[in-house]
PDB file of C-alpha atoms and ligand atoms in Angstrom:
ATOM      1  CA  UNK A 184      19.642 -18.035 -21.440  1.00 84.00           C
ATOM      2  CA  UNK A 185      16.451 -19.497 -23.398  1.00 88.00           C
ATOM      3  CA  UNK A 186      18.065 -22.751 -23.847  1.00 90.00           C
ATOM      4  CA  UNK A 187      18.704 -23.494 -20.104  1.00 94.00           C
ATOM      5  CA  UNK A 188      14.538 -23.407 -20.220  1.00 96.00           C
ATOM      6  CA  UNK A 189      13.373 -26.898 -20.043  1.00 96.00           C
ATOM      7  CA  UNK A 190       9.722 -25.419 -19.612  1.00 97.00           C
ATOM      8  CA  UNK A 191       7.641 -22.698 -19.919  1.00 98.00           C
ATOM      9  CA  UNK A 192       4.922 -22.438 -17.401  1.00 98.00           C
ATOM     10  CA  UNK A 193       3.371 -19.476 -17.186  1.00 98.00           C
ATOM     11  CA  UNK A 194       3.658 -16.742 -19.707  1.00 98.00           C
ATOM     12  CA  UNK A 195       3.792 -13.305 -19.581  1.00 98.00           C
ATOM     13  CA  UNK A 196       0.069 -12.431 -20.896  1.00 98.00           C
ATOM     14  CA  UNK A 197      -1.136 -15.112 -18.003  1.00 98.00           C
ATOM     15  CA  UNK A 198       1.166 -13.472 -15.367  1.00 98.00           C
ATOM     16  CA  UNK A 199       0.126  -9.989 -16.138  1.00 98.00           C
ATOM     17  CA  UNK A 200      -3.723 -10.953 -16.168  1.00 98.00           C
ATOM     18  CA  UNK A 201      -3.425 -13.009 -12.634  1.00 98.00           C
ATOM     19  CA  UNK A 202      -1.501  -9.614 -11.154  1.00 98.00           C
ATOM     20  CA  UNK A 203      -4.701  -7.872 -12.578  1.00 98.00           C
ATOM     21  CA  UNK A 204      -6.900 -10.029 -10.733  1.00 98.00           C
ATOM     22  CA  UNK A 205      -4.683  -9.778  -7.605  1.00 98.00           C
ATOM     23  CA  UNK A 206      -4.684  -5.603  -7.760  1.00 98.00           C
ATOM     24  CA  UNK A 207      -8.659  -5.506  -7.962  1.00 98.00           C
ATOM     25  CA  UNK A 208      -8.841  -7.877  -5.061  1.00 98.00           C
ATOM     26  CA  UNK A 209      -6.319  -5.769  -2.986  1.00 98.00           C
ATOM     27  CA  UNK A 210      -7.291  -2.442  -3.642  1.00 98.00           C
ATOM     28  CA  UNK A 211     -11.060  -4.076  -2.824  1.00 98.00           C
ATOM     29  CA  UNK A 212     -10.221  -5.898   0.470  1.00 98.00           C
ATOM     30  CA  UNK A 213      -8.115  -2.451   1.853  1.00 97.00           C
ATOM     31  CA  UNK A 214     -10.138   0.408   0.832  1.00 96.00           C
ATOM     32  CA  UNK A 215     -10.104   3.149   3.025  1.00 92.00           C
ATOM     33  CA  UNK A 216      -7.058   1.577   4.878  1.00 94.00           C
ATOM     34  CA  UNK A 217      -3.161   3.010   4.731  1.00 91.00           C
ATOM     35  CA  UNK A 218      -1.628   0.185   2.982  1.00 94.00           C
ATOM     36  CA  UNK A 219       2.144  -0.362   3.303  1.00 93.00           C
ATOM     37  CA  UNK A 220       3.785  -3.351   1.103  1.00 95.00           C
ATOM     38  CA  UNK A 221       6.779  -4.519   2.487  1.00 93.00           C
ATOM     39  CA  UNK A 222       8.533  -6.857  -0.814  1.00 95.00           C
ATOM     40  CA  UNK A 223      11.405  -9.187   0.070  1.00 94.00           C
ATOM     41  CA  UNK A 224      13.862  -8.121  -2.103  1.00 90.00           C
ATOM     42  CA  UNK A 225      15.074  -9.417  -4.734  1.00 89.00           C
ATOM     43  CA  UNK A 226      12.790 -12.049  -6.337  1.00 92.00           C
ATOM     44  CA  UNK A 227       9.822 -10.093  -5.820  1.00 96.00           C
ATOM     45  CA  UNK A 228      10.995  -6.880  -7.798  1.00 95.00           C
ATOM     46  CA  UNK A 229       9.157  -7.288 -10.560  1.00 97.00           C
ATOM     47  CA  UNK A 230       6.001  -8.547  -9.676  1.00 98.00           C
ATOM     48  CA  UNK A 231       5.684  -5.489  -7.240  1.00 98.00           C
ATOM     49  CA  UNK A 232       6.477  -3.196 -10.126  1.00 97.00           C
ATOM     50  CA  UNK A 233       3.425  -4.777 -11.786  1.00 98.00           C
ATOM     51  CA  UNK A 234       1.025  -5.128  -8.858  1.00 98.00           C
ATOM     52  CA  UNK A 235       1.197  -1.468  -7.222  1.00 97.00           C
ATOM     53  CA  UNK A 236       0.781   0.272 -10.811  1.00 97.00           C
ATOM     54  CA  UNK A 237      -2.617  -1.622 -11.002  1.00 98.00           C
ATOM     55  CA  UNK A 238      -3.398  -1.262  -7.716  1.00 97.00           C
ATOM     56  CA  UNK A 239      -6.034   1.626  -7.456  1.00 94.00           C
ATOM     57  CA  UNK A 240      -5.464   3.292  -3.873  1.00 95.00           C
ATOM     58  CA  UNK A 241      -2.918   5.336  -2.278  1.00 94.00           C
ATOM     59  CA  UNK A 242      -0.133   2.887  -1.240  1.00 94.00           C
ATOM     60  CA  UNK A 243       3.442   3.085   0.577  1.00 92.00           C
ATOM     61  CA  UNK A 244       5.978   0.677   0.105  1.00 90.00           C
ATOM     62  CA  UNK A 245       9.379  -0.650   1.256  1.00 90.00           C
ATOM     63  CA  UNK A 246      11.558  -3.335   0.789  1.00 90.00           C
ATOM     64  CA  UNK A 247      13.477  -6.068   2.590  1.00 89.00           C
ATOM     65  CA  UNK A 248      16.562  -7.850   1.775  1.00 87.00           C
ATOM     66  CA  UNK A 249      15.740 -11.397   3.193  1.00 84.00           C
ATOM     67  CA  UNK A 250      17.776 -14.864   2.118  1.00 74.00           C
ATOM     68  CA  UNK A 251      17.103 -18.111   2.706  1.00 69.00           C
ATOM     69  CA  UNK A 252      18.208 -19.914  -1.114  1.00 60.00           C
ATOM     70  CA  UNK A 253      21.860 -20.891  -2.355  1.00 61.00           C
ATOM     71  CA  UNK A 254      21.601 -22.033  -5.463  1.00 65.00           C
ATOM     72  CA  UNK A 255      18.594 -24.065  -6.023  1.00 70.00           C
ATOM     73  CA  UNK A 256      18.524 -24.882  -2.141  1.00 69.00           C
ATOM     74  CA  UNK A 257      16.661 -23.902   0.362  1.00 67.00           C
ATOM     75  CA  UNK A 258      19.050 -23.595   3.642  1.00 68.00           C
ATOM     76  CA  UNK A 259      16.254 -23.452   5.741  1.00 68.00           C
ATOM     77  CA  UNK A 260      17.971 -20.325   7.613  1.00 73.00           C
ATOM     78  CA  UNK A 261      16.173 -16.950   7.486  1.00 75.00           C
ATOM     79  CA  UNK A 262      18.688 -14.105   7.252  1.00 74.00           C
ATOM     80  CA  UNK A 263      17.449 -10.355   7.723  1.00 74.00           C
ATOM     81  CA  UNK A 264      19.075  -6.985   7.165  1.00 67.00           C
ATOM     82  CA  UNK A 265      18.757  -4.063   9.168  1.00 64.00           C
ATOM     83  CA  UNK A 266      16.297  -2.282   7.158  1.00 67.00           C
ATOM     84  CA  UNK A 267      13.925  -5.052   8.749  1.00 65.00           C
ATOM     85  CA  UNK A 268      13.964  -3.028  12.199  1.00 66.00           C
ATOM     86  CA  UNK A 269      13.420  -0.086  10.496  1.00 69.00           C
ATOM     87  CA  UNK A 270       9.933  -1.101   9.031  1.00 70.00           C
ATOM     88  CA  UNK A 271       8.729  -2.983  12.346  1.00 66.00           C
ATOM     89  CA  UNK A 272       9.218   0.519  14.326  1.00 64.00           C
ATOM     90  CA  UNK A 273       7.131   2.357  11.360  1.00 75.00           C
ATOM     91  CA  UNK A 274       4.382   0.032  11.033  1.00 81.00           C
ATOM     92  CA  UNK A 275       2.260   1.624  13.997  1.00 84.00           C
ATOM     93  CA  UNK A 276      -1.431   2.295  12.676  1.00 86.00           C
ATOM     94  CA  UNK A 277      -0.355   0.794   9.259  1.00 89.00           C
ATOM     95  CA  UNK A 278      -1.737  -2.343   7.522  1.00 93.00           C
ATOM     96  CA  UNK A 279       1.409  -4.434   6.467  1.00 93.00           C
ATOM     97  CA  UNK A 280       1.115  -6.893   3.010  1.00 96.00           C
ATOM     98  CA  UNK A 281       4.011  -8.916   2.941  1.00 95.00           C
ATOM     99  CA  UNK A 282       4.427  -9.530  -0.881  1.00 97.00           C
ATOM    100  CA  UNK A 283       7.167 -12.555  -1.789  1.00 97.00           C
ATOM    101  CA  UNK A 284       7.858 -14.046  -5.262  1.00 97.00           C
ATOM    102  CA  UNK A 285       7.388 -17.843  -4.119  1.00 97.00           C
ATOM    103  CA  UNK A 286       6.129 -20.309  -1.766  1.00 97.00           C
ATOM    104  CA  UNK A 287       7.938 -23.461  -1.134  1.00 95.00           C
ATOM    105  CA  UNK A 288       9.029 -24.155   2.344  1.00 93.00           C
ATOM    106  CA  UNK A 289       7.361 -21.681   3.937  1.00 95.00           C
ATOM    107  CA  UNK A 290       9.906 -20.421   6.509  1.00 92.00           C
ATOM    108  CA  UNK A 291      10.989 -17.535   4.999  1.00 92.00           C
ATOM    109  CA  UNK A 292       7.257 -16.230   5.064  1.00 94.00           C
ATOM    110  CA  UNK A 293       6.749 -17.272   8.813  1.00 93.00           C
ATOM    111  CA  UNK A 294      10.258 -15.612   9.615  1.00 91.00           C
ATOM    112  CA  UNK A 295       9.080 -12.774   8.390  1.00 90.00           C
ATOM    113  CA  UNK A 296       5.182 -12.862   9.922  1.00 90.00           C
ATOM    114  CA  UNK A 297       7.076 -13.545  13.174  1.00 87.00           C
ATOM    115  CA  UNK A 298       9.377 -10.545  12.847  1.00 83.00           C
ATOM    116  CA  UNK A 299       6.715  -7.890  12.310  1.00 82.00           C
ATOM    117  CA  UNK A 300       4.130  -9.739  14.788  1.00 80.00           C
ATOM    118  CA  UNK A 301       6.194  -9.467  17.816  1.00 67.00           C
ATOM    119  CA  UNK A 302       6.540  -5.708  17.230  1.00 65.00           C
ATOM    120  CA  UNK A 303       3.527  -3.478  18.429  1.00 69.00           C
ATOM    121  CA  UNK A 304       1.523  -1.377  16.361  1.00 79.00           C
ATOM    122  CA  UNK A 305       0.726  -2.976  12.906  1.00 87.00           C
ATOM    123  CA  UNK A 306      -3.322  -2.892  12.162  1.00 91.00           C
ATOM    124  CA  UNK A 307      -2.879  -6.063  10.469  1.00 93.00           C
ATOM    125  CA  UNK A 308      -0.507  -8.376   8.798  1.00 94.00           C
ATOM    126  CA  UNK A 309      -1.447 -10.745   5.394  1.00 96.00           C
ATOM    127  CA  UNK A 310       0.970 -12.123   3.010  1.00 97.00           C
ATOM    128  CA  UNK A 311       0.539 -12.418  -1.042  1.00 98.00           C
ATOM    129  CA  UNK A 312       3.022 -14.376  -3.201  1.00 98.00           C
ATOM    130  CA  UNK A 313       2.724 -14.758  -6.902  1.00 98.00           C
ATOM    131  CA  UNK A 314       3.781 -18.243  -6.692  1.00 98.00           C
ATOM    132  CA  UNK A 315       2.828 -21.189  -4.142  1.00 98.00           C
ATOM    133  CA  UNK A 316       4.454 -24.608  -4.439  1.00 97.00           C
ATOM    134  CA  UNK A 317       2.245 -27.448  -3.404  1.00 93.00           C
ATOM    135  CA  UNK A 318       3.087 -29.949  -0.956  1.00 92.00           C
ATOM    136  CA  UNK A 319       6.445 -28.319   0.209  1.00 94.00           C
ATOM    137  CA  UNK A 320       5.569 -26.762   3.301  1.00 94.00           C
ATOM    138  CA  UNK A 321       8.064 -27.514   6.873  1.00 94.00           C
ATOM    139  CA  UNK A 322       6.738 -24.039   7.757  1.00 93.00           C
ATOM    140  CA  UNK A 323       3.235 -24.059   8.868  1.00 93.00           C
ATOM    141  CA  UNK A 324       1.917 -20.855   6.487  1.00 93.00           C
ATOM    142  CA  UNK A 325       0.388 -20.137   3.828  1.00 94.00           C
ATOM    143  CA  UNK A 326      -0.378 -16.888   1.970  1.00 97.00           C
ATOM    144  CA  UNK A 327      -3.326 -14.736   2.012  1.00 98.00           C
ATOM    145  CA  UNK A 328      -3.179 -13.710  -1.447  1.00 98.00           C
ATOM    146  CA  UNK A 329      -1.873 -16.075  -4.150  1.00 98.00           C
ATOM    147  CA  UNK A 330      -1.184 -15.616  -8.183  1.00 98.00           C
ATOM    148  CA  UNK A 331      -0.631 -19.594  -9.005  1.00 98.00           C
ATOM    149  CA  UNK A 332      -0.372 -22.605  -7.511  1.00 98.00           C
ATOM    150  CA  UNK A 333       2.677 -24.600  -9.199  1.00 97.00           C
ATOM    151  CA  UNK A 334       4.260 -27.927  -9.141  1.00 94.00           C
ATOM    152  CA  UNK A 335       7.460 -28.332  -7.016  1.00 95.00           C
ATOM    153  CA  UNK A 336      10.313 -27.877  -9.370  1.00 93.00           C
ATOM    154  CA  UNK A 337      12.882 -25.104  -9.571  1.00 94.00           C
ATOM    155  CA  UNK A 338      11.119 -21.749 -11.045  1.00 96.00           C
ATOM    156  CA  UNK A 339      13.519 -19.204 -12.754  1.00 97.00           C
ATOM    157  CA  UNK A 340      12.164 -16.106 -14.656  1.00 98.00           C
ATOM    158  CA  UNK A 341      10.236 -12.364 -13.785  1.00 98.00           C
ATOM    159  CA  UNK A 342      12.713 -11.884 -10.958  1.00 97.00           C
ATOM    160  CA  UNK A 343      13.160 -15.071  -9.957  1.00 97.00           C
ATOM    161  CA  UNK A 344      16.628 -16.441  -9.963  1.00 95.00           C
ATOM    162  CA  UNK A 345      19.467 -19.482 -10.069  1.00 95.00           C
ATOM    163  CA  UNK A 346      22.664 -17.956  -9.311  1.00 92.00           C
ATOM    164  CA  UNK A 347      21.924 -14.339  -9.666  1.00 92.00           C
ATOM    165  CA  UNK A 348      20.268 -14.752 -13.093  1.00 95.00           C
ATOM    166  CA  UNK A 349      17.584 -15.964 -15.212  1.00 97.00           C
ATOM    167  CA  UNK A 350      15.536 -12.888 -13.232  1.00 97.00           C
ATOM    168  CA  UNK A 351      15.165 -10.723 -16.763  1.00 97.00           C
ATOM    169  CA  UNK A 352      12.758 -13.560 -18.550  1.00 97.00           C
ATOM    170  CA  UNK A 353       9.668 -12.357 -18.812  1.00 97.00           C
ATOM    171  CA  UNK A 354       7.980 -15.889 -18.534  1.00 98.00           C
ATOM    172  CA  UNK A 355       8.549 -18.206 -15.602  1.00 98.00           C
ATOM    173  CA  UNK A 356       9.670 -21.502 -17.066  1.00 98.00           C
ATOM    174  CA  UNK A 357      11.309 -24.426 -15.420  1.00 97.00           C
ATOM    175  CA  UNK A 358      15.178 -24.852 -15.289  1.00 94.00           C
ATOM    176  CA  UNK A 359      17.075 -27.555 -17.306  1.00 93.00           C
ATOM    177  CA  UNK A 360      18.564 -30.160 -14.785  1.00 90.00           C
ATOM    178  CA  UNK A 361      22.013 -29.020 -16.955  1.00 91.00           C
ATOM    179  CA  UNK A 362      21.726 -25.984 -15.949  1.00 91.00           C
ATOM    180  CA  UNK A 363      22.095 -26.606 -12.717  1.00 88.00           C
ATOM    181  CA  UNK A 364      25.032 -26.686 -11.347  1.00 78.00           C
ATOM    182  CA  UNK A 365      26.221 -29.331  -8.393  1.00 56.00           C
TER     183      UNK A 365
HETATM  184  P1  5GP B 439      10.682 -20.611   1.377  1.00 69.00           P
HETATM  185  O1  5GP B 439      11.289 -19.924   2.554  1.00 69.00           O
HETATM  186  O2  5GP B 439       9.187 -20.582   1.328  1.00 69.00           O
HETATM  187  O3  5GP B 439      11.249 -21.995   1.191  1.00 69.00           O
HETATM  188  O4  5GP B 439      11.195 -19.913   0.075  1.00 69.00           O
HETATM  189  C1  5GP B 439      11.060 -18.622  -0.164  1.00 69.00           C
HETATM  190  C2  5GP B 439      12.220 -18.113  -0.994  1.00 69.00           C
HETATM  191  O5  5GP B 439      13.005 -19.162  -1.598  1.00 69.00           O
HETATM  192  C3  5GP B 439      11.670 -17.331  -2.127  1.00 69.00           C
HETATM  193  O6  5GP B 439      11.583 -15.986  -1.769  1.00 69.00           O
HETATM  194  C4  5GP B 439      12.691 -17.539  -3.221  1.00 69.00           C
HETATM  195  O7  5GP B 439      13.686 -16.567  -3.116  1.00 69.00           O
HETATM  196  C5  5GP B 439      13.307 -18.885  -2.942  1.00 69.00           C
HETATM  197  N1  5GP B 439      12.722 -19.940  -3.788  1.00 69.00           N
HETATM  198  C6  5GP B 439      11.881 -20.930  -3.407  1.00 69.00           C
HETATM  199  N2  5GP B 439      11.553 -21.721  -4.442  1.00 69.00           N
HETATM  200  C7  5GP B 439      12.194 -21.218  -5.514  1.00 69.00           C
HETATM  201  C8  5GP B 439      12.239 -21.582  -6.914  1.00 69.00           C
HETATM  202  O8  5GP B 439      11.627 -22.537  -7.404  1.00 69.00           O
HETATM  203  N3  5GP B 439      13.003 -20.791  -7.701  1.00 69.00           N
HETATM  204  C9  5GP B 439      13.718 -19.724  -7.253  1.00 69.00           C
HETATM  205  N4  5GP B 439      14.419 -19.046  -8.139  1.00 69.00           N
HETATM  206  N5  5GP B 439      13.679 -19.348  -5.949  1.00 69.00           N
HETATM  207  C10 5GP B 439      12.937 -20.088  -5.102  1.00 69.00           C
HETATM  208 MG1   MG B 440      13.064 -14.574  -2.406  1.00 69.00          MG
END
């Protein structure tokens, strides 16, 4: 697995501080407020795992299975399942966080603003991703809350994956080009 790495950029010590950084300013900005996290499953396992243990208020969470990538590609199509439905109709009098791994196009993060904002009921609805790609954007969005900004190449590592794996690395590091399969 470590030799398909062409790159480390961000290690584990620097991921785990930023999440740190990210909790404080969470649990600051929603005090006193019933915080659900909804995570878009699966990419963004891991960094939840590490972000709600640091976060220091009473929290609910769910997750949604949401896929836009094959491969290294974005398809540009926003799929949903049905637990999707299920959240919207529980979000009355909740504050929603929409937490993703990464940032690139953009449309899976306005698919999935758009989904819960047509639905009544939700106090408010931000976004935080651990990762934002510069410059990629066809989707007008961005995220409220944001780990690092990164340059736009193909990420694997702490959940995020090519092909179902690379997730388990605990450093995010930059794909060989051999690696990737046409
Ligand atoms: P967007 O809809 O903003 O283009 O992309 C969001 C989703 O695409 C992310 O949740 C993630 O699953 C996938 N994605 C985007 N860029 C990368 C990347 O560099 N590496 C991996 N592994 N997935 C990515
Ligand atoms: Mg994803």
């Amino acid at each position: 697995m470590l030799e398909d790495i062409d790159r480390i950029l961000l290690r584990e010590p620097d991921i785990q501080a930023r999440i740190e950084e990210l909790a404080f300013q969470i649990a600051r900005d929603y005090h006193a407020k019933d915080l659900t996290i909804v995570a878009l499953l699966n990419g963004s396992v891991f960094f939840l795992a590490d972000l709600l243990r640091r976060i220091a208020l009473p929290v609910h969470f769910t997750c949604l299975r949401v896929s836009s990538y094959e491969g290294d590609q974005s398809t540009g199509e926003v799929r949903f399942a049905q637990e999707a439905t299920d959240i919207a109709i529980n979000a009355a009098g909740r504050h929603l966080l929409i937490l993703d791994d990464i940032l690139d196009t953009g449309c899976t993060l306005q698919a999935v603003r758009a989904r819960f904002s047509d639905q009544p009921g939700a106090l408010s609805l931000k976004t935080c991703v651990l990762l934002k790609k510069s410059g990629t954007r066809t989707c007008p969005v961005e995220a409220d809350y944001w780990g690092f900004e990164i340059e736009n190449a193909f990420v694997v590592g702490y959940g995020l994956d090519y092909r179902d794996r690379y997730r388990n690395l605990p450093f995010i590091g930059i794909l060989k080009q051999s690696a990737i399969s046409s």
